[in-house]
JSON list of C-alpha atoms in Angstrom, two decimals:
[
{"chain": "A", "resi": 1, "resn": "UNK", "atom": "CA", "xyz": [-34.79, 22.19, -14.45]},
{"chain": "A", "resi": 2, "resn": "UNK", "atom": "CA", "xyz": [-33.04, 23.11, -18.18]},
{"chain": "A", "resi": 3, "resn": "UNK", "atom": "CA", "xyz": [-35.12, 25.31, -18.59]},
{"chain": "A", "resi": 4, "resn": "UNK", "atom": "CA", "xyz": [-34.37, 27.61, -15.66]},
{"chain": "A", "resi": 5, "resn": "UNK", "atom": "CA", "xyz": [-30.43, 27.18, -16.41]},
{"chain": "A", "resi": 6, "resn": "UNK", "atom": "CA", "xyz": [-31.76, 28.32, -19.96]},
{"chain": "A", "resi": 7, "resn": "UNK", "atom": "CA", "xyz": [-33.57, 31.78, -18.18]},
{"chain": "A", "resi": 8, "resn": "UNK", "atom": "CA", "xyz": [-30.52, 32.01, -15.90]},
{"chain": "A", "resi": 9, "resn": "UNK", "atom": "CA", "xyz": [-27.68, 31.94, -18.83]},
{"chain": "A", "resi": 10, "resn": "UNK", "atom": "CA", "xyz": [-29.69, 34.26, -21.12]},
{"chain": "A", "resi": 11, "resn": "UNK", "atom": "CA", "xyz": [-30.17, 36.67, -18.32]},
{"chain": "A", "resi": 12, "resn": "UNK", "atom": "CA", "xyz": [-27.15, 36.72, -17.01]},
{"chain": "A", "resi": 13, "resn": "UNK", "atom": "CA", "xyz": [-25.67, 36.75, -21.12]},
{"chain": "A", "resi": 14, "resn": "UNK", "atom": "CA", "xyz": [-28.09, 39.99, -21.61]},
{"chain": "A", "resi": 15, "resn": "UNK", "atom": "CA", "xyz": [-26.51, 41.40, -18.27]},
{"chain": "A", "resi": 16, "resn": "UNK", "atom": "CA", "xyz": [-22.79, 41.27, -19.49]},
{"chain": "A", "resi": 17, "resn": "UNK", "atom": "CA", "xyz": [-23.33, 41.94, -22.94]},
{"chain": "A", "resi": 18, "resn": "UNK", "atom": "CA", "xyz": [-25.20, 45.40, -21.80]},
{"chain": "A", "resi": 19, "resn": "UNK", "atom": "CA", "xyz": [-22.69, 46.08, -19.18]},
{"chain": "A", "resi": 20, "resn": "UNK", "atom": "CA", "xyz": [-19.88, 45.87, -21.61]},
{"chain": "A", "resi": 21, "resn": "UNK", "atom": "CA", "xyz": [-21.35, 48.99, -23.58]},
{"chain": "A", "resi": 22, "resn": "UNK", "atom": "CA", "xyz": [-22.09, 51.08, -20.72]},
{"chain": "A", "resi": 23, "resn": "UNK", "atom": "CA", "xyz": [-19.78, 54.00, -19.64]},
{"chain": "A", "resi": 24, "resn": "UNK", "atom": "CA", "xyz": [-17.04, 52.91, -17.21]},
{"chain": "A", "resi": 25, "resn": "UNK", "atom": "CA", "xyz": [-19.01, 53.65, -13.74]},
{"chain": "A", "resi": 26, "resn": "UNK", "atom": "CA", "xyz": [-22.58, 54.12, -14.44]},
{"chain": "A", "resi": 27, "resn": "UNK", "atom": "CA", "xyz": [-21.88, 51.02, -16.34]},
{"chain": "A", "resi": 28, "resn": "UNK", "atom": "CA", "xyz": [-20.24, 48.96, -13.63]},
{"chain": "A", "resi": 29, "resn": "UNK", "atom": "CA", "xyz": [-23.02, 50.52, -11.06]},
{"chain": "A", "resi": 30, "resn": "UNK", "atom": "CA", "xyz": [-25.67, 48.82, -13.26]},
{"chain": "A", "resi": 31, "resn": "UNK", "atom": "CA", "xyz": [-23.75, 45.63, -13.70]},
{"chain": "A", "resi": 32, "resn": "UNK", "atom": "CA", "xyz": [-23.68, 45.47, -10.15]},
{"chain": "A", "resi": 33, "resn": "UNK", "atom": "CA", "xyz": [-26.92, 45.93, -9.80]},
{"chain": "A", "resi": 34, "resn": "UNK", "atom": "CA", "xyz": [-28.26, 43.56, -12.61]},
{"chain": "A", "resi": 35, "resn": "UNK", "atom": "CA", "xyz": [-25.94, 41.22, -10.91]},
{"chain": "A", "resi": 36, "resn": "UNK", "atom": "CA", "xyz": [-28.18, 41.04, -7.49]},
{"chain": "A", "resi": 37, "resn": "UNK", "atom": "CA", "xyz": [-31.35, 41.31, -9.55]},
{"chain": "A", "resi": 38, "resn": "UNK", "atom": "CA", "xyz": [-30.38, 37.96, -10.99]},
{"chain": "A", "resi": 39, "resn": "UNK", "atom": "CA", "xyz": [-28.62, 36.34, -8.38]},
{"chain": "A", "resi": 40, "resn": "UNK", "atom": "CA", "xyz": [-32.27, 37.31, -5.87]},
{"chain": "A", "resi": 41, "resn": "UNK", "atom": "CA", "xyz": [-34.15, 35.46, -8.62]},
{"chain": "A", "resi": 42, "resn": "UNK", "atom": "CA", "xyz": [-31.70, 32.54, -8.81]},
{"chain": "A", "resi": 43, "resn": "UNK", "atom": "CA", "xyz": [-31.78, 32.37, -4.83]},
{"chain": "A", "resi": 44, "resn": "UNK", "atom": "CA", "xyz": [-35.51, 32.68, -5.04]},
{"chain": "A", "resi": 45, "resn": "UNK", "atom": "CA", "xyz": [-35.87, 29.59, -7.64]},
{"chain": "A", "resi": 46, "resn": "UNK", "atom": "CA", "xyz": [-33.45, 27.54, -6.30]},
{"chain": "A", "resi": 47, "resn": "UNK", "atom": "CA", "xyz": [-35.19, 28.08, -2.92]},
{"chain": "A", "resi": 48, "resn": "UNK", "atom": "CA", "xyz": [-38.45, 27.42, -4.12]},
{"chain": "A", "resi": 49, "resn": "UNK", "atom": "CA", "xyz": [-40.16, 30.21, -1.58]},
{"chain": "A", "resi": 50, "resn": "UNK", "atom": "CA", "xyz": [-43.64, 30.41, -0.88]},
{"chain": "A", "resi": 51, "resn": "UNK", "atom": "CA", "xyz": [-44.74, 34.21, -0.33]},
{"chain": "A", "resi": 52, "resn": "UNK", "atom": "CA", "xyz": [-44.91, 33.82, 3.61]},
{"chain": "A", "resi": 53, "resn": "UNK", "atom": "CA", "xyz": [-41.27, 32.84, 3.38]},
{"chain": "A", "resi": 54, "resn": "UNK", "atom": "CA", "xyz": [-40.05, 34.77, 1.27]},
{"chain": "A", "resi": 55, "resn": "UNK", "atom": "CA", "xyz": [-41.58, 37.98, 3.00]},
{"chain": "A", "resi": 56, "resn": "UNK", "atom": "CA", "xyz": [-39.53, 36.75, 6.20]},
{"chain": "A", "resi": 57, "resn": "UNK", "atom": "CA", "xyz": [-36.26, 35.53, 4.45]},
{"chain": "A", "resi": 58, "resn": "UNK", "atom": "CA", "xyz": [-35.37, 38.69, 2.23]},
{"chain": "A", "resi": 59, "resn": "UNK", "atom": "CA", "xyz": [-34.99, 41.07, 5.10]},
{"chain": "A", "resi": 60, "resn": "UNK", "atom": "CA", "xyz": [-32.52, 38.73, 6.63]},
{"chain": "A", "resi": 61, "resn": "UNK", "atom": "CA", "xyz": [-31.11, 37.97, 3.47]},
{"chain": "A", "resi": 62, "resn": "UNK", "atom": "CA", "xyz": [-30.37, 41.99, 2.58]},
{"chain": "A", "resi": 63, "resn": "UNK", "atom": "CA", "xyz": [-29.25, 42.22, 6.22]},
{"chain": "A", "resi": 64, "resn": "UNK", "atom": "CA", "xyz": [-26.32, 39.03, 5.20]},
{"chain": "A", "resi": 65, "resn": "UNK", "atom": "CA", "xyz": [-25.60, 40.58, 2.32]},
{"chain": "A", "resi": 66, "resn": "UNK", "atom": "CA", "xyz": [-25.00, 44.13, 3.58]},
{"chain": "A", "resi": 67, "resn": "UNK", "atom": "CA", "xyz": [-22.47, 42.76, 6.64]},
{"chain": "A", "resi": 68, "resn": "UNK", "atom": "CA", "xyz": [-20.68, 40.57, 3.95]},
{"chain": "A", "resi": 69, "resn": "UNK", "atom": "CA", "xyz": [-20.20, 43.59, 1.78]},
{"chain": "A", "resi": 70, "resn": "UNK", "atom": "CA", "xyz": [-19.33, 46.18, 4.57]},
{"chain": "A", "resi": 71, "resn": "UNK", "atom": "CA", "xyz": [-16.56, 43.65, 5.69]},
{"chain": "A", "resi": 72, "resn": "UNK", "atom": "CA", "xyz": [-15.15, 43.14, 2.57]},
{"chain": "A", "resi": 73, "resn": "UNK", "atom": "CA", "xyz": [-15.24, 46.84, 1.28]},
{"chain": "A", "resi": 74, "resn": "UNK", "atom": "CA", "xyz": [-12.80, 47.42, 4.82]},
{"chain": "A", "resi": 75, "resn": "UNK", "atom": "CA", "xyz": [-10.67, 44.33, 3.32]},
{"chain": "A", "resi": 76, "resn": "UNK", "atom": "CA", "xyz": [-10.27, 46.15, 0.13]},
{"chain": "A", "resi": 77, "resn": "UNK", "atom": "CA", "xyz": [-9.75, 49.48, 2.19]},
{"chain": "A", "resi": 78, "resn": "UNK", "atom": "CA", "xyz": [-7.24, 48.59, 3.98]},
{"chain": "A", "resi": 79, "resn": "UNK", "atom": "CA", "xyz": [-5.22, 46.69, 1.53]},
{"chain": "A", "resi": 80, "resn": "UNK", "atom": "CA", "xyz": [-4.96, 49.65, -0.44]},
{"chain": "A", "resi": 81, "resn": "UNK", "atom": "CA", "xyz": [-3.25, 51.37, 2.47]},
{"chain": "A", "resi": 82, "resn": "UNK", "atom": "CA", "xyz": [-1.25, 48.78, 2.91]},
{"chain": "A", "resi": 83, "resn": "UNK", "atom": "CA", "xyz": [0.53, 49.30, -0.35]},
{"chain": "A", "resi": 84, "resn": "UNK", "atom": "CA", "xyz": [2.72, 51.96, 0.99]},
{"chain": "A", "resi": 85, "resn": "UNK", "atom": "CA", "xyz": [6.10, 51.40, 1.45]},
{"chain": "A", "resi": 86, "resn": "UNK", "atom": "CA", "xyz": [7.28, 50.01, 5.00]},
{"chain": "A", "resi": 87, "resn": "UNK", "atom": "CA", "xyz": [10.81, 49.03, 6.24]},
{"chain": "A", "resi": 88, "resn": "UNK", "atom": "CA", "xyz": [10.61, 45.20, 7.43]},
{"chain": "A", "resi": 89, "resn": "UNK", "atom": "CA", "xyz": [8.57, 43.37, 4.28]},
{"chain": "A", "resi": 90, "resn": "UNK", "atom": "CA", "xyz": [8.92, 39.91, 7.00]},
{"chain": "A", "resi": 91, "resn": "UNK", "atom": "CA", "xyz": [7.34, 42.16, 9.49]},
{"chain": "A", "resi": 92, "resn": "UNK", "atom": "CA", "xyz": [4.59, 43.36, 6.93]},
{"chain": "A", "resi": 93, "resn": "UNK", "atom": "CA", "xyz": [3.66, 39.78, 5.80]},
{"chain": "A", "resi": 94, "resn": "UNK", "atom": "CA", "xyz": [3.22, 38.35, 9.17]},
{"chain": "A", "resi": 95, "resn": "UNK", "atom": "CA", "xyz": [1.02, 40.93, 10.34]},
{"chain": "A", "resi": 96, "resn": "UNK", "atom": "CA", "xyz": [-0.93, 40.50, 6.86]},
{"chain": "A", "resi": 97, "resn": "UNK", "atom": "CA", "xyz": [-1.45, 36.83, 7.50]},
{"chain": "A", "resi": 98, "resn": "UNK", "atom": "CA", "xyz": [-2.51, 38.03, 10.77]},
{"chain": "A", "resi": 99, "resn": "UNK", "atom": "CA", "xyz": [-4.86, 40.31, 9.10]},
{"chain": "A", "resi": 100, "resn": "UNK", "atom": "CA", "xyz": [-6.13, 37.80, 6.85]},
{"chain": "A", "resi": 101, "resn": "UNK", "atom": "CA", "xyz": [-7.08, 35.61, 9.28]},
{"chain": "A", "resi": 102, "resn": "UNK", "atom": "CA", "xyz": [-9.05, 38.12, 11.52]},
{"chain": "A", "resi": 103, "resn": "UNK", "atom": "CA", "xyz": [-11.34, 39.30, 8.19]},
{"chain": "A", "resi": 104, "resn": "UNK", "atom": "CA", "xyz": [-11.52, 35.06, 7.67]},
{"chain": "A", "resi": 105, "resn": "UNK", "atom": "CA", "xyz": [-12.85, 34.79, 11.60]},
{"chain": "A", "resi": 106, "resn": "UNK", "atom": "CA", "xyz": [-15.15, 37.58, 11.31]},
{"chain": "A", "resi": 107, "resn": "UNK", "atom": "CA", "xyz": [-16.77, 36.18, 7.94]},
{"chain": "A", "resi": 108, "resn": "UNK", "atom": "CA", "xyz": [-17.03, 32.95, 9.40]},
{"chain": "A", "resi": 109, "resn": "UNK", "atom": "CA", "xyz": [-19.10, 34.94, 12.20]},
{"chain": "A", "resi": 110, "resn": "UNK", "atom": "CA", "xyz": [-21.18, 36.20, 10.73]},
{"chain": "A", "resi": 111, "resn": "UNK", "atom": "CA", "xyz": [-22.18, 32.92, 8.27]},
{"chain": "A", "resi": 112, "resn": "UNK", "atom": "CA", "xyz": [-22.71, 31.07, 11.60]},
{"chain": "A", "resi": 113, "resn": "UNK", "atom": "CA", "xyz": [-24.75, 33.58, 12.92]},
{"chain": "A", "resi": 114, "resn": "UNK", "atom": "CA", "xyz": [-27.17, 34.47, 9.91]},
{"chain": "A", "resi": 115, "resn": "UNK", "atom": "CA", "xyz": [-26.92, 30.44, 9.79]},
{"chain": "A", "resi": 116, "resn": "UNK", "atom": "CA", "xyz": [-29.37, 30.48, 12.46]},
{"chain": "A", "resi": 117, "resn": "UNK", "atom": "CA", "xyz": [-31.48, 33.46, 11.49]},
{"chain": "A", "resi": 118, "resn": "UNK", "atom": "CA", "xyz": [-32.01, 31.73, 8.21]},
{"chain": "A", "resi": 119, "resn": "UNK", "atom": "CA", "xyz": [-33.11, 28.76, 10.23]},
{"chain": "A", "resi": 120, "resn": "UNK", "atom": "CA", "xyz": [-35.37, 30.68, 11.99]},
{"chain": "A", "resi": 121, "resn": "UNK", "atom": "CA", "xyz": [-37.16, 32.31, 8.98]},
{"chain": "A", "resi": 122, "resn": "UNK", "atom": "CA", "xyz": [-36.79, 28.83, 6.86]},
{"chain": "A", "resi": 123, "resn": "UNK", "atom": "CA", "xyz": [-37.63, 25.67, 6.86]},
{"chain": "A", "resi": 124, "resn": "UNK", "atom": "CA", "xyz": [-34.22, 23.83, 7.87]},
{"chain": "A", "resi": 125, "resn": "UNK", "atom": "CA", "xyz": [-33.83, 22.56, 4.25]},
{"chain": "A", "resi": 126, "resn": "UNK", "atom": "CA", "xyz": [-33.82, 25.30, 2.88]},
{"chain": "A", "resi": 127, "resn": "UNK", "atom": "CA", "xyz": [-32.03, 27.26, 5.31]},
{"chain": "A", "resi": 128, "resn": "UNK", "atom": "CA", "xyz": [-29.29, 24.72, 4.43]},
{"chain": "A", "resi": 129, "resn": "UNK", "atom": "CA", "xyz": [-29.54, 25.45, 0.57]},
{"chain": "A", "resi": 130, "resn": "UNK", "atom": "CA", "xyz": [-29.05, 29.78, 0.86]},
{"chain": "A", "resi": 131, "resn": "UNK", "atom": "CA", "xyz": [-24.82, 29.11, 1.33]},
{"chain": "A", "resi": 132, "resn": "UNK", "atom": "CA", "xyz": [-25.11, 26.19, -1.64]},
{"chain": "A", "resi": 133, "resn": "UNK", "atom": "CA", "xyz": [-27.05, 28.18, -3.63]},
{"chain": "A", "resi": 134, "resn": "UNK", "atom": "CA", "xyz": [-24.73, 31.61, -3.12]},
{"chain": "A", "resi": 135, "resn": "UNK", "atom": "CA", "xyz": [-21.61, 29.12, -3.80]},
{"chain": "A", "resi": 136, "resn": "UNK", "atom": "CA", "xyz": [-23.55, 27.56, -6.83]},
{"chain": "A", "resi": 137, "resn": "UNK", "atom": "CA", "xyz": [-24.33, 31.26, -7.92]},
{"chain": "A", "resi": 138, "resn": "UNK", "atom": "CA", "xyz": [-20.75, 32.35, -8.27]},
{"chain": "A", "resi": 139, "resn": "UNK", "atom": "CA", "xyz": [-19.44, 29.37, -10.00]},
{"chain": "A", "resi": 140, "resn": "UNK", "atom": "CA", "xyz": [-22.03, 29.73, -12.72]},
{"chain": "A", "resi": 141, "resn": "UNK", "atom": "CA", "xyz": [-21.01, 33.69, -13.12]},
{"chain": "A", "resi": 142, "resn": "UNK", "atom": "CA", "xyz": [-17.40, 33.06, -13.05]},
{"chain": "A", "resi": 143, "resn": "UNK", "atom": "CA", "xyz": [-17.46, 30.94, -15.26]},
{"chain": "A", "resi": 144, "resn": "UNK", "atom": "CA", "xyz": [-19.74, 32.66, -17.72]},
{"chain": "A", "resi": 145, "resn": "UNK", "atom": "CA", "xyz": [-17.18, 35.75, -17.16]},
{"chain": "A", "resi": 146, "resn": "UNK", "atom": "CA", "xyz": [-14.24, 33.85, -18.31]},
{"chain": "A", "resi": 147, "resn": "UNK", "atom": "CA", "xyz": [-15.50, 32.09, -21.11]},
{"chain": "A", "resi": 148, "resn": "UNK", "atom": "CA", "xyz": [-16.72, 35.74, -22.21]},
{"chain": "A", "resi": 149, "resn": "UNK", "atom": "CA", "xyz": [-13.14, 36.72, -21.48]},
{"chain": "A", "resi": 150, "resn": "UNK", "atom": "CA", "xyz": [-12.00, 33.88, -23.43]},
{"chain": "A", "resi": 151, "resn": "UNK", "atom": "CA", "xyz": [-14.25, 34.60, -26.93]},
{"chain": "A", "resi": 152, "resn": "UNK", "atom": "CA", "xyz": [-12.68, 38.29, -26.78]},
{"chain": "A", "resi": 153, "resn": "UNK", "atom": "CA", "xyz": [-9.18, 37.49, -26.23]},
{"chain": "A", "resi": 154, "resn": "UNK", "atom": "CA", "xyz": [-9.90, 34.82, -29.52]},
{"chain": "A", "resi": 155, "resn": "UNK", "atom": "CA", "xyz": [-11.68, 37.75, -31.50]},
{"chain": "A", "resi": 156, "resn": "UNK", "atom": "CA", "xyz": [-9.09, 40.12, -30.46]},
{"chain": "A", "resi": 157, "resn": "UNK", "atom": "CA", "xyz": [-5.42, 40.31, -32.44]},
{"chain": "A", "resi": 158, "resn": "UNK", "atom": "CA", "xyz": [-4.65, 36.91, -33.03]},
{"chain": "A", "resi": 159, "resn": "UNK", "atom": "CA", "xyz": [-3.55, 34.99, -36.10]},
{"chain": "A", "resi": 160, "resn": "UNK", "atom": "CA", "xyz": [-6.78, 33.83, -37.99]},
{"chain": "A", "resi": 161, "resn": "UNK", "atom": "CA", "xyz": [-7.15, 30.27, -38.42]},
{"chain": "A", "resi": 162, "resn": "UNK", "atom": "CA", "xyz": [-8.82, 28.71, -41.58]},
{"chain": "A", "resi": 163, "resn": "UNK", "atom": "CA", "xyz": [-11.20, 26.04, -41.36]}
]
C-alpha cells in the first residue's frame, strides 16, 4: 500500500517539476495531460481492475469525464461574460446564485446517472469506489500543488534564516 503512494508522489513530483519548465501552453497542455495519465493509473490501482473490467469501465469512464469537463468549460464560459458591467449588481447576484445552482443540478445529474452505468460495468464495490477514488485523487494533487507552492514562495525573496 506505501509503496503505491511512493509511485503515485514521485509521478505526480516528476509531472510538476517538468511542467514547471515547459513553455506557458504547450506546457500547461502536457501538464494536463500527464495529469489524466496519472490520475487513469491511480483510478486503475485503487480499483484493482481485472482486464474484462477494465475494457468495459474506461469507455464509460472517458464518456464521465468528457460531460464533467464540457459542463464546466460552459461554467467558466459564461462567467467570463458575466464580467461585463451591468446596472443592478442585486439583480446580477441573484440570477448568479440562480446560475450556480442550475450547473450544481446538472452535475449532480449526471454523477447519478454514470452512478448506474458504473454499476452496470462494475462490480457494485467498486462502482462505489470511482467517486472516492476521484475525491481521494484531488486531495492528494492539491495538496502536493500547495506544498510545491509553499517551498517556492520560501525559496523566493524572503529573509534567510540561519540554523
Amino acid at each position: 500500500m506505501m509503496k503505491r503512494y511512493s509511485i503515485i508522489w514521485i509521478a505526480l513530483f516528476t509531472l510538476l517539476t517538468t511542467a514547471s519548465v515547459s513553455s506557458a501552453q504547450q506546457g500547461s497542455d502536457d501538464a494536463t495531460e500527464k495529469i489524466k495519465a496519472i490520475q487513469i493509473q491511480y483510478l486503475a490501482k485503487k480499483l484493482d481492475l481485472s482486464p474484462e473490467e477494465a475494457q468495459k469501465f474506461w469507455p464509460v469512464y472517458n464518456n464521465y469525464t468528457q460531460e464533467v469537463e464540457q459542463l464546466i468549460a460552459e461554467r467558466h464560459q459564461k462567467k467570463e461574460l458575466e464580467k461585463l458591467p451591468t446596472a443592478n449588481p442585486d439583480d446580477v447576484a441573484k440570477k448568479n446564485m440562480d446560475k450556480e445552482l442550475g450547473y450544481e443540478k446538472r452535475m449532480l445529474d449526471i454523477r447519478s446517472r454514470y452512478t448506474t452505468e458504473f454499476q452496470r460495468v462494475l462490480p457494485g464495490r467498486k462502482a462505489g469506489m470511482v467517486f472516492k477514488s476521484e475525491r481521494e485523487f484531488r486531495t492528494i494533487m492539491i495538496n502536493h500543488l500547495n506544498t510545491q507552492r509553499m517551498n517556492r514562495m520560501g525559496q523566493g525573496g524572503g529573509p534567510k534564516r540561519r540554523p
